[in-house]
Amino acid sequence: GEDVEQSLFLSVREGDSSVINCTYTDSSSTYLYWYKQEPGAGLQLLTYIFSNMDMKQDQRLTVLLNKKDKHLSLRIADTQTGDSAIYFCAESINDAGNMLTFGGGTRLMVKP
Amino acid sequence: ETGVTQSPTHLIKTRGQQVTLRCSSQSGHNTVSWYQQALGQGPQFIFQYYREEENGRGNFPPRFSGLQFPNYSSELNVNALELDDSALYLCASSDRVGTQYFGPGTRLLVL
């Protein structure tokens, strides 16, 4: 079955880079996603990557995908206090890419 | 273009009762998915509706049911509520293929 794992917590200083890691199990996943959740709020789509890509960059965000190891990472450059939130990675369990299995989330704390 | 909206924002029910949660999809989206997010956990897929038909289901019992209407809005119904049903219920809309956009959620507390 599908299972997505993330480390629970990451603390960085403002201005540093943050790297949030994720491992997944379903090698047939077509899409892999990163979502951000602030306290009491819904999920905000940050970025996604197709399974046939190795890397995707979007402004301060860089996603790396290692299909062999089923490892996904999200790098946030120049991390700001407003980036403090819970970050979820998710893999799609259907070809359309819109049925998702989520990890448990990584809480990012950015210290000034 | 309006985003995904959900109602109500908060709800308190007692064990054994029934609840209906509502979702309006983002303009132009014909697929709606529902997720349950227990406190401190990631969201879990409940089911998806496409053109008024259930299109896929996660590991949830039949007392979780849904509807999609011709305007692509959707309802999630939960019968015989249990304490463990207390959670944030998230609705997400998408095209038939591709990325989903989530609503703000309905927080359900079962006492």
PDB file of C-alpha atoms in Angstrom:
ATOM      1  CA  GLY A   1       0.000   0.000   0.000  1.00  0.00           C
ATOM      2  CA  GLU A   2       0.918   3.641  -0.201  1.00  0.00           C
ATOM      3  CA  ASP A   3       2.823   5.290   2.617  1.00  0.00           C
ATOM      4  CA  VAL A   4       4.461   8.703   2.693  1.00  0.00           C
ATOM      5  CA  GLU A   5       6.915   9.612   5.441  1.00  0.00           C
ATOM      6  CA  GLN A   6       8.344  12.923   6.569  1.00  0.00           C
ATOM      7  CA  SER A   7      10.422  14.078   9.493  1.00  0.00           C
ATOM      8  CA  LEU A   8       8.349  15.838  12.135  1.00  0.00           C
ATOM      9  CA  PHE A   9      10.218  19.051  12.726  1.00  0.00           C
ATOM     10  CA  LEU A  10      12.778  21.427  11.213  1.00  0.00           C
ATOM     11  CA  SER A  11      14.162  24.625  12.695  1.00  0.00           C
ATOM     12  CA  VAL A  12      16.208  27.149  10.690  1.00  0.00           C
ATOM     13  CA  ARG A  13      17.353  30.753  11.029  1.00  0.00           C
ATOM     14  CA  GLU A  14      15.851  33.484   8.887  1.00  0.00           C
ATOM     15  CA  GLY A  15      17.800  33.860   5.654  1.00  0.00           C
ATOM     16  CA  ASP A  16      19.087  30.270   5.667  1.00  0.00           C
ATOM     17  CA  SER A  17      17.896  27.561   3.281  1.00  0.00           C
ATOM     18  CA  SER A  18      15.432  24.940   4.480  1.00  0.00           C
ATOM     19  CA  VAL A  19      15.313  21.415   3.103  1.00  0.00           C
ATOM     20  CA  ILE A  20      12.283  19.267   3.863  1.00  0.00           C
ATOM     21  CA  ASN A  21      12.520  15.608   2.930  1.00  0.00           C
ATOM     22  CA  CYS A  22       9.923  12.990   2.084  1.00  0.00           C
ATOM     23  CA  THR A  23       9.936   9.325   1.111  1.00  0.00           C
ATOM     24  CA  TYR A  24       7.111   7.611  -0.682  1.00  0.00           C
ATOM     25  CA  THR A  25       6.360   4.032  -1.646  1.00  0.00           C
ATOM     26  CA  ASP A  26       4.224   4.016  -4.789  1.00  0.00           C
ATOM     27  CA  SER A  27       6.624   3.987  -7.736  1.00  0.00           C
ATOM     28  CA  SER A  28       3.721   4.486 -10.158  1.00  0.00           C
ATOM     29  CA  SER A  29       2.789   7.904  -8.749  1.00  0.00           C
ATOM     30  CA  THR A  30       2.462  10.348 -11.632  1.00  0.00           C
ATOM     31  CA  TYR A  31       2.442  13.553  -9.619  1.00  0.00           C
ATOM     32  CA  LEU A  32       4.140  14.500  -6.362  1.00  0.00           C
ATOM     33  CA  TYR A  33       3.071  17.594  -4.480  1.00  0.00           C
ATOM     34  CA  TRP A  34       4.098  19.964  -1.747  1.00  0.00           C
ATOM     35  CA  TYR A  35       1.413  21.755   0.257  1.00  0.00           C
ATOM     36  CA  LYS A  36       1.715  24.327   3.047  1.00  0.00           C
ATOM     37  CA  GLN A  37      -0.675  24.603   5.984  1.00  0.00           C
ATOM     38  CA  GLU A  38      -0.733  27.526   8.377  1.00  0.00           C
ATOM     39  CA  PRO A  39      -2.444  27.227  11.786  1.00  0.00           C
ATOM     40  CA  GLY A  40      -6.211  26.832  11.498  1.00  0.00           C
ATOM     41  CA  ALA A  41      -6.145  27.007   7.712  1.00  0.00           C
ATOM     42  CA  GLY A  42      -6.622  24.728   4.729  1.00  0.00           C
ATOM     43  CA  LEU A  43      -3.867  23.512   2.417  1.00  0.00           C
ATOM     44  CA  GLN A  44      -2.080  25.842   0.029  1.00  0.00           C
ATOM     45  CA  LEU A  45      -0.545  24.239  -3.065  1.00  0.00           C
ATOM     46  CA  LEU A  46       3.114  25.259  -3.250  1.00  0.00           C
ATOM     47  CA  THR A  47       4.415  23.254  -6.175  1.00  0.00           C
ATOM     48  CA  TYR A  48       4.323  19.873  -7.840  1.00  0.00           C
ATOM     49  CA  ILE A  49       6.549  17.724 -10.011  1.00  0.00           C
ATOM     50  CA  PHE A  50       5.755  15.133 -12.620  1.00  0.00           C
ATOM     51  CA  SER A  51       7.277  11.743 -12.023  1.00  0.00           C
ATOM     52  CA  ASN A  52       9.328  11.963 -15.242  1.00  0.00           C
ATOM     53  CA  MET A  53      11.208  15.030 -13.965  1.00  0.00           C
ATOM     54  CA  ASP A  54      14.235  15.204 -11.674  1.00  0.00           C
ATOM     55  CA  MET A  55      14.011  18.818 -10.621  1.00  0.00           C
ATOM     56  CA  LYS A  56      11.674  21.780 -10.710  1.00  0.00           C
ATOM     57  CA  GLN A  57      12.449  25.335  -9.651  1.00  0.00           C
ATOM     58  CA  ASP A  58       9.834  27.964  -8.881  1.00  0.00           C
ATOM     59  CA  GLN A  59      11.216  31.224  -7.458  1.00  0.00           C
ATOM     60  CA  ARG A  60      12.516  30.373  -3.948  1.00  0.00           C
ATOM     61  CA  LEU A  61      11.344  26.750  -4.159  1.00  0.00           C
ATOM     62  CA  THR A  62      13.324  23.864  -5.620  1.00  0.00           C
ATOM     63  CA  VAL A  63      11.912  20.346  -5.765  1.00  0.00           C
ATOM     64  CA  LEU A  64      14.221  17.377  -6.277  1.00  0.00           C
ATOM     65  CA  LEU A  65      12.925  13.926  -7.134  1.00  0.00           C
ATOM     66  CA  ASN A  66      14.958  10.726  -6.882  1.00  0.00           C
ATOM     67  CA  LYS A  67      12.716   8.028  -8.318  1.00  0.00           C
ATOM     68  CA  LYS A  68      15.190   5.236  -7.676  1.00  0.00           C
ATOM     69  CA  ASP A  69      15.156   5.939  -3.936  1.00  0.00           C
ATOM     70  CA  LYS A  70      11.553   7.237  -3.925  1.00  0.00           C
ATOM     71  CA  HIS A  71      12.805  10.412  -2.264  1.00  0.00           C
ATOM     72  CA  LEU A  72      11.364  13.891  -2.704  1.00  0.00           C
ATOM     73  CA  SER A  73      12.733  17.102  -1.224  1.00  0.00           C
ATOM     74  CA  LEU A  74      11.655  20.718  -1.042  1.00  0.00           C
ATOM     75  CA  ARG A  75      14.285  23.407  -0.683  1.00  0.00           C
ATOM     76  CA  ILE A  76      13.215  26.894   0.354  1.00  0.00           C
ATOM     77  CA  ALA A  77      15.880  29.505  -0.313  1.00  0.00           C
ATOM     78  CA  ASP A  78      16.235  32.591   1.905  1.00  0.00           C
ATOM     79  CA  THR A  79      13.702  31.273   4.415  1.00  0.00           C
ATOM     80  CA  GLN A  80      11.514  33.959   6.012  1.00  0.00           C
ATOM     81  CA  THR A  81       9.489  33.961   9.239  1.00  0.00           C
ATOM     82  CA  GLY A  82       6.357  33.868   7.089  1.00  0.00           C
ATOM     83  CA  ASP A  83       7.462  30.445   5.864  1.00  0.00           C
ATOM     84  CA  SER A  84       6.827  28.996   9.345  1.00  0.00           C
ATOM     85  CA  ALA A  85       4.080  26.416   8.816  1.00  0.00           C
ATOM     86  CA  ILE A  86       3.492  22.690   8.355  1.00  0.00           C
ATOM     87  CA  TYR A  87       4.611  21.305   5.004  1.00  0.00           C
ATOM     88  CA  PHE A  88       3.016  18.184   3.537  1.00  0.00           C
ATOM     89  CA  CYS A  89       4.273  16.099   0.689  1.00  0.00           C
ATOM     90  CA  ALA A  90       1.753  13.984  -1.180  1.00  0.00           C
ATOM     91  CA  GLU A  91       1.818  11.359  -3.901  1.00  0.00           C
ATOM     92  CA  SER A  92      -0.962  10.752  -6.358  1.00  0.00           C
ATOM     93  CA  ILE A  93      -2.596   7.327  -6.281  1.00  0.00           C
ATOM     94  CA  ASN A  94      -4.339   7.706  -9.636  1.00  0.00           C
ATOM     95  CA  ASP A  95      -3.120   8.601 -13.119  1.00  0.00           C
ATOM     96  CA  ALA A  96      -5.099  11.844 -13.105  1.00  0.00           C
ATOM     97  CA  GLY A  97      -2.996  13.031 -10.190  1.00  0.00           C
ATOM     98  CA  ASN A  98      -5.909  14.176  -8.063  1.00  0.00           C
ATOM     99  CA  MET A  99      -6.297  11.434  -5.458  1.00  0.00           C
ATOM    100  CA  LEU A 100      -3.565  11.938  -2.923  1.00  0.00           C
ATOM    101  CA  THR A 101      -1.819  10.153  -0.088  1.00  0.00           C
ATOM    102  CA  PHE A 102      -0.230  12.639   2.295  1.00  0.00           C
ATOM    103  CA  GLY A 103       2.665  12.403   4.662  1.00  0.00           C
ATOM    104  CA  GLY A 104       2.269  13.370   8.291  1.00  0.00           C
ATOM    105  CA  GLY A 105       3.732  16.829   7.744  1.00  0.00           C
ATOM    106  CA  THR A 106       6.932  18.613   8.735  1.00  0.00           C
ATOM    107  CA  ARG A 107       6.628  21.594  11.041  1.00  0.00           C
ATOM    108  CA  LEU A 108       9.061  24.308   9.910  1.00  0.00           C
ATOM    109  CA  MET A 109      10.019  26.903  12.490  1.00  0.00           C
ATOM    110  CA  VAL A 110      11.964  29.935  11.279  1.00  0.00           C
ATOM    111  CA  LYS A 111      13.820  31.864  13.962  1.00  0.00           C
ATOM    112  CA  PRO A 112      14.560  35.568  13.448  1.00  0.00           C
TER     113      PRO A 112
ATOM    114  CA  GLU B   1     -12.551  33.274 -10.417  1.00  0.00           C
ATOM    115  CA  THR B   2     -13.723  32.111  -6.984  1.00  0.00           C
ATOM    116  CA  GLY B   3     -11.805  29.590  -4.934  1.00  0.00           C
ATOM    117  CA  VAL B   4     -13.069  26.524  -3.096  1.00  0.00           C
ATOM    118  CA  THR B   5     -15.503  27.382  -0.301  1.00  0.00           C
ATOM    119  CA  GLN B   6     -16.814  25.162   2.493  1.00  0.00           C
ATOM    120  CA  SER B   7     -19.603  25.468   5.031  1.00  0.00           C
ATOM    121  CA  PRO B   8     -19.984  25.533   7.923  1.00  0.00           C
ATOM    122  CA  THR B   9     -16.587  26.537   9.271  1.00  0.00           C
ATOM    123  CA  HIS B  10     -17.126  24.836  12.630  1.00  0.00           C
ATOM    124  CA  LEU B  11     -19.636  22.307  13.888  1.00  0.00           C
ATOM    125  CA  ILE B  12     -20.277  20.488  17.154  1.00  0.00           C
ATOM    126  CA  LYS B  13     -22.282  17.244  17.190  1.00  0.00           C
ATOM    127  CA  THR B  14     -22.880  14.437  19.633  1.00  0.00           C
ATOM    128  CA  ARG B  15     -22.064  10.778  19.145  1.00  0.00           C
ATOM    129  CA  GLY B  16     -24.662   8.963  17.029  1.00  0.00           C
ATOM    130  CA  GLN B  17     -25.868  12.064  15.199  1.00  0.00           C
ATOM    131  CA  GLN B  18     -25.600  12.708  11.474  1.00  0.00           C
ATOM    132  CA  VAL B  19     -23.813  15.626   9.779  1.00  0.00           C
ATOM    133  CA  THR B  20     -23.731  17.184   6.311  1.00  0.00           C
ATOM    134  CA  LEU B  21     -20.820  19.289   5.143  1.00  0.00           C
ATOM    135  CA  ARG B  22     -20.884  21.369   1.970  1.00  0.00           C
ATOM    136  CA  CYS B  23     -18.341  22.391  -0.637  1.00  0.00           C
ATOM    137  CA  SER B  24     -18.443  24.669  -3.655  1.00  0.00           C
ATOM    138  CA  SER B  25     -15.740  23.868  -6.175  1.00  0.00           C
ATOM    139  CA  GLN B  26     -13.493  26.374  -7.872  1.00  0.00           C
ATOM    140  CA  SER B  27     -14.974  27.829 -11.036  1.00  0.00           C
ATOM    141  CA  GLY B  28     -14.437  25.511 -13.998  1.00  0.00           C
ATOM    142  CA  HIS B  29     -13.542  22.437 -11.908  1.00  0.00           C
ATOM    143  CA  ASN B  30     -15.641  19.296 -12.336  1.00  0.00           C
ATOM    144  CA  THR B  31     -13.966  16.986  -9.802  1.00  0.00           C
ATOM    145  CA  VAL B  32     -14.322  17.214  -6.033  1.00  0.00           C
ATOM    146  CA  SER B  33     -12.405  15.204  -3.447  1.00  0.00           C
ATOM    147  CA  TRP B  34     -12.912  15.028   0.311  1.00  0.00           C
ATOM    148  CA  TYR B  35     -10.210  14.465   2.910  1.00  0.00           C
ATOM    149  CA  GLN B  36     -10.255  13.973   6.682  1.00  0.00           C
ATOM    150  CA  GLN B  37      -7.433  15.516   8.702  1.00  0.00           C
ATOM    151  CA  ALA B  38      -7.233  14.414  12.319  1.00  0.00           C
ATOM    152  CA  LEU B  39      -5.358  16.675  14.715  1.00  0.00           C
ATOM    153  CA  GLY B  40      -1.619  16.481  14.181  1.00  0.00           C
ATOM    154  CA  GLN B  41      -1.850  14.244  11.122  1.00  0.00           C
ATOM    155  CA  GLY B  42      -1.842  14.556   7.372  1.00  0.00           C
ATOM    156  CA  PRO B  43      -5.086  14.512   5.390  1.00  0.00           C
ATOM    157  CA  GLN B  44      -6.574  11.135   4.443  1.00  0.00           C
ATOM    158  CA  PHE B  45      -8.483  10.639   1.204  1.00  0.00           C
ATOM    159  CA  ILE B  46     -12.181   9.819   1.759  1.00  0.00           C
ATOM    160  CA  PHE B  47     -13.624   9.815  -1.779  1.00  0.00           C
ATOM    161  CA  GLN B  48     -13.817  11.695  -5.045  1.00  0.00           C
ATOM    162  CA  TYR B  49     -16.737  12.712  -7.250  1.00  0.00           C
ATOM    163  CA  TYR B  50     -16.580  13.383 -10.977  1.00  0.00           C
ATOM    164  CA  ARG B  51     -19.684  14.428 -12.889  1.00  0.00           C
ATOM    165  CA  GLU B  52     -21.979  13.384 -10.042  1.00  0.00           C
ATOM    166  CA  GLU B  53     -20.551   9.849  -9.755  1.00  0.00           C
ATOM    167  CA  GLU B  54     -18.227   8.482  -7.071  1.00  0.00           C
ATOM    168  CA  ASN B  55     -14.904   8.050  -8.836  1.00  0.00           C
ATOM    169  CA  GLY B  56     -12.727   6.536  -6.118  1.00  0.00           C
ATOM    170  CA  ARG B  57     -12.823   5.858  -2.397  1.00  0.00           C
ATOM    171  CA  GLY B  58     -10.297   5.590   0.409  1.00  0.00           C
ATOM    172  CA  ASN B  59     -10.429   3.342   3.431  1.00  0.00           C
ATOM    173  CA  PHE B  60     -13.543   4.820   5.044  1.00  0.00           C
ATOM    174  CA  PRO B  61     -16.711   2.956   6.107  1.00  0.00           C
ATOM    175  CA  PRO B  62     -20.039   3.287   4.230  1.00  0.00           C
ATOM    176  CA  ARG B  63     -21.418   5.674   6.843  1.00  0.00           C
ATOM    177  CA  PHE B  64     -19.289   8.261   5.002  1.00  0.00           C
ATOM    178  CA  SER B  65     -21.227   9.113   1.858  1.00  0.00           C
ATOM    179  CA  GLY B  66     -21.350  11.947  -0.607  1.00  0.00           C
ATOM    180  CA  LEU B  67     -23.129  13.680  -3.411  1.00  0.00           C
ATOM    181  CA  GLN B  68     -22.113  15.908  -6.275  1.00  0.00           C
ATOM    182  CA  PHE B  69     -24.595  18.241  -7.924  1.00  0.00           C
ATOM    183  CA  PRO B  70     -24.866  19.384 -11.562  1.00  0.00           C
ATOM    184  CA  ASN B  71     -23.077  22.633 -10.678  1.00  0.00           C
ATOM    185  CA  TYR B  72     -20.209  20.447  -9.317  1.00  0.00           C
ATOM    186  CA  SER B  73     -20.763  21.466  -5.694  1.00  0.00           C
ATOM    187  CA  SER B  74     -20.643  18.573  -3.258  1.00  0.00           C
ATOM    188  CA  GLU B  75     -21.810  17.290   0.112  1.00  0.00           C
ATOM    189  CA  LEU B  76     -20.158  14.934   2.570  1.00  0.00           C
ATOM    190  CA  ASN B  77     -22.553  13.082   4.869  1.00  0.00           C
ATOM    191  CA  VAL B  78     -21.469  11.168   7.934  1.00  0.00           C
ATOM    192  CA  ASN B  79     -23.982   8.982   9.782  1.00  0.00           C
ATOM    193  CA  ALA B  80     -23.768   7.550  13.281  1.00  0.00           C
ATOM    194  CA  LEU B  81     -21.000   9.911  14.320  1.00  0.00           C
ATOM    195  CA  GLU B  82     -18.187   8.540  16.478  1.00  0.00           C
ATOM    196  CA  LEU B  83     -15.748  10.430  18.681  1.00  0.00           C
ATOM    197  CA  ASP B  84     -12.914   9.596  16.233  1.00  0.00           C
ATOM    198  CA  ASP B  85     -14.759  11.466  13.486  1.00  0.00           C
ATOM    199  CA  SER B  86     -13.638  14.706  15.136  1.00  0.00           C
ATOM    200  CA  ALA B  87     -11.349  16.266  12.537  1.00  0.00           C
ATOM    201  CA  LEU B  88     -10.874  18.969   9.926  1.00  0.00           C
ATOM    202  CA  TYR B  89     -12.725  17.976   6.758  1.00  0.00           C
ATOM    203  CA  LEU B  90     -11.166  19.357   3.610  1.00  0.00           C
ATOM    204  CA  CYS B  91     -12.684  19.610   0.193  1.00  0.00           C
ATOM    205  CA  ALA B  92     -10.530  19.972  -2.918  1.00  0.00           C
ATOM    206  CA  SER B  93     -11.493  20.648  -6.507  1.00  0.00           C
ATOM    207  CA  SER B  94      -9.666  20.035  -9.742  1.00  0.00           C
ATOM    208  CA  ASP B  95     -10.166  19.444 -13.399  1.00  0.00           C
ATOM    209  CA  ARG B  96     -10.551  15.809 -14.463  1.00  0.00           C
ATOM    210  CA  VAL B  97      -6.768  15.633 -14.536  1.00  0.00           C
ATOM    211  CA  GLY B  98      -4.312  17.609 -12.492  1.00  0.00           C
ATOM    212  CA  THR B  99      -3.652  19.630  -9.410  1.00  0.00           C
ATOM    213  CA  GLN B 100      -6.161  20.135  -6.636  1.00  0.00           C
ATOM    214  CA  TYR B 101      -7.000  23.294  -4.775  1.00  0.00           C
ATOM    215  CA  PHE B 102      -8.231  23.000  -1.220  1.00  0.00           C
ATOM    216  CA  GLY B 103     -10.886  24.880   0.670  1.00  0.00           C
ATOM    217  CA  PRO B 104     -10.406  26.203   4.215  1.00  0.00           C
ATOM    218  CA  GLY B 105     -12.075  23.151   5.772  1.00  0.00           C
ATOM    219  CA  THR B 106     -14.854  22.427   8.240  1.00  0.00           C
ATOM    220  CA  ARG B 107     -13.768  21.622  11.774  1.00  0.00           C
ATOM    221  CA  LEU B 108     -16.066  18.976  13.266  1.00  0.00           C
ATOM    222  CA  LEU B 109     -16.087  18.172  16.967  1.00  0.00           C
ATOM    223  CA  VAL B 110     -17.999  15.097  18.132  1.00  0.00           C
ATOM    224  CA  LEU B 111     -18.811  14.959  21.850  1.00  0.00           C
TER     225      LEU B 111
END
